[in-house]
Amino acid sequence: MDPTLEEVIDFVRDFSGWRNKKIDKYTLLEEDLHITGDDGVELLEEAEKVFGISFETEEENFRSLFSL
């Protein structure tokens, strides 16, 4: 079952610590929440665990998929 937008927003809010900041489908991780570099990698790794998904394929890993 795919996560809902609200579940993803709650995850990002918890991960980032921005509990009182408005986060919606237009919020940019880097520009608005300042999640970059290693923090961005950690967010993706944690999202894989929390949502039971994988960003990696046989051809690419998430660093190359997301230009990290």
PDB file of C-alpha atoms in Angstrom:
ATOM      1  CA  MET A   1       0.000   0.000   0.000  1.00  0.00           C
ATOM      2  CA  ASP A   2       1.401   3.395  -0.993  1.00  0.00           C
ATOM      3  CA  PRO A   3       1.785   6.038   1.712  1.00  0.00           C
ATOM      4  CA  THR A   4      -0.608   8.955   1.626  1.00  0.00           C
ATOM      5  CA  LEU A   5       0.617  12.509   1.205  1.00  0.00           C
ATOM      6  CA  GLU A   6      -0.241  13.159   4.849  1.00  0.00           C
ATOM      7  CA  GLU A   7       1.891  10.197   5.953  1.00  0.00           C
ATOM      8  CA  VAL A   8       4.827  11.470   3.915  1.00  0.00           C
ATOM      9  CA  ILE A   9       4.379  15.001   5.275  1.00  0.00           C
ATOM     10  CA  ASP A  10       4.235  13.648   8.852  1.00  0.00           C
ATOM     11  CA  PHE A  11       7.405  11.656   8.207  1.00  0.00           C
ATOM     12  CA  VAL A  12       9.233  14.691   6.773  1.00  0.00           C
ATOM     13  CA  ARG A  13       8.006  16.856   9.645  1.00  0.00           C
ATOM     14  CA  ASP A  14       9.282  14.363  12.230  1.00  0.00           C
ATOM     15  CA  PHE A  15      12.574  13.821  10.411  1.00  0.00           C
ATOM     16  CA  SER A  16      13.277  17.515   9.883  1.00  0.00           C
ATOM     17  CA  GLY A  17      12.093  18.727  13.266  1.00  0.00           C
ATOM     18  CA  TRP A  18       9.904  21.365  11.596  1.00  0.00           C
ATOM     19  CA  ARG A  19       6.839  20.468  13.662  1.00  0.00           C
ATOM     20  CA  ASN A  20       5.186  23.895  13.505  1.00  0.00           C
ATOM     21  CA  LYS A  21       6.143  24.823   9.941  1.00  0.00           C
ATOM     22  CA  LYS A  22       3.551  24.502   7.204  1.00  0.00           C
ATOM     23  CA  ILE A  23       4.542  21.593   4.971  1.00  0.00           C
ATOM     24  CA  ASP A  24       2.486  20.685   1.928  1.00  0.00           C
ATOM     25  CA  LYS A  25       2.915  19.161  -1.520  1.00  0.00           C
ATOM     26  CA  TYR A  26       4.654  22.342  -2.684  1.00  0.00           C
ATOM     27  CA  THR A  27       7.288  22.407   0.086  1.00  0.00           C
ATOM     28  CA  LEU A  28      10.821  21.970  -1.216  1.00  0.00           C
ATOM     29  CA  LEU A  29      13.123  19.850   0.920  1.00  0.00           C
ATOM     30  CA  GLU A  30      16.272  21.801   0.137  1.00  0.00           C
ATOM     31  CA  GLU A  31      14.965  25.312  -0.336  1.00  0.00           C
ATOM     32  CA  ASP A  32      12.246  25.385   2.336  1.00  0.00           C
ATOM     33  CA  LEU A  33      13.415  22.823   4.911  1.00  0.00           C
ATOM     34  CA  HIS A  34      17.188  23.057   4.328  1.00  0.00           C
ATOM     35  CA  ILE A  35      17.550  19.277   3.971  1.00  0.00           C
ATOM     36  CA  THR A  36      20.671  18.807   1.842  1.00  0.00           C
ATOM     37  CA  GLY A  37      23.694  16.565   1.446  1.00  0.00           C
ATOM     38  CA  ASP A  38      24.077  13.875   4.080  1.00  0.00           C
ATOM     39  CA  ASP A  39      20.783  14.919   5.694  1.00  0.00           C
ATOM     40  CA  GLY A  40      19.045  14.294   2.376  1.00  0.00           C
ATOM     41  CA  VAL A  41      20.639  10.865   2.093  1.00  0.00           C
ATOM     42  CA  GLU A  42      19.580  10.059   5.654  1.00  0.00           C
ATOM     43  CA  LEU A  43      16.021  11.172   4.887  1.00  0.00           C
ATOM     44  CA  LEU A  44      15.883   8.838   1.871  1.00  0.00           C
ATOM     45  CA  GLU A  45      17.365   5.936   3.823  1.00  0.00           C
ATOM     46  CA  GLU A  46      14.884   6.447   6.643  1.00  0.00           C
ATOM     47  CA  ALA A  47      11.982   6.768   4.187  1.00  0.00           C
ATOM     48  CA  GLU A  48      12.941   3.394   2.716  1.00  0.00           C
ATOM     49  CA  LYS A  49      12.711   1.822   6.188  1.00  0.00           C
ATOM     50  CA  VAL A  50       9.553   3.593   7.313  1.00  0.00           C
ATOM     51  CA  PHE A  51       7.577   3.058   4.118  1.00  0.00           C
ATOM     52  CA  GLY A  52       9.071  -0.298   3.112  1.00  0.00           C
ATOM     53  CA  ILE A  53      10.257   0.973  -0.260  1.00  0.00           C
ATOM     54  CA  SER A  54      13.517   1.014  -2.194  1.00  0.00           C
ATOM     55  CA  PHE A  55      14.887   3.854  -4.274  1.00  0.00           C
ATOM     56  CA  GLU A  56      17.661   1.653  -5.644  1.00  0.00           C
ATOM     57  CA  THR A  57      17.416  -0.310  -8.853  1.00  0.00           C
ATOM     58  CA  GLU A  58      19.864  -2.690 -10.452  1.00  0.00           C
ATOM     59  CA  GLU A  59      21.091   0.179 -12.644  1.00  0.00           C
ATOM     60  CA  GLU A  60      21.188   3.056 -10.153  1.00  0.00           C
ATOM     61  CA  ASN A  61      21.227   3.849  -6.465  1.00  0.00           C
ATOM     62  CA  PHE A  62      19.337   6.747  -4.890  1.00  0.00           C
ATOM     63  CA  ARG A  63      22.409   8.997  -4.876  1.00  0.00           C
ATOM     64  CA  SER A  64      22.466   8.939  -8.665  1.00  0.00           C
ATOM     65  CA  LEU A  65      18.668   8.912  -9.035  1.00  0.00           C
ATOM     66  CA  PHE A  66      18.371  12.115  -7.014  1.00  0.00           C
ATOM     67  CA  SER A  67      21.712  13.661  -8.076  1.00  0.00           C
ATOM     68  CA  LEU A  68      23.126  13.586  -4.544  1.00  0.00           C
TER      69      LEU A  68
END
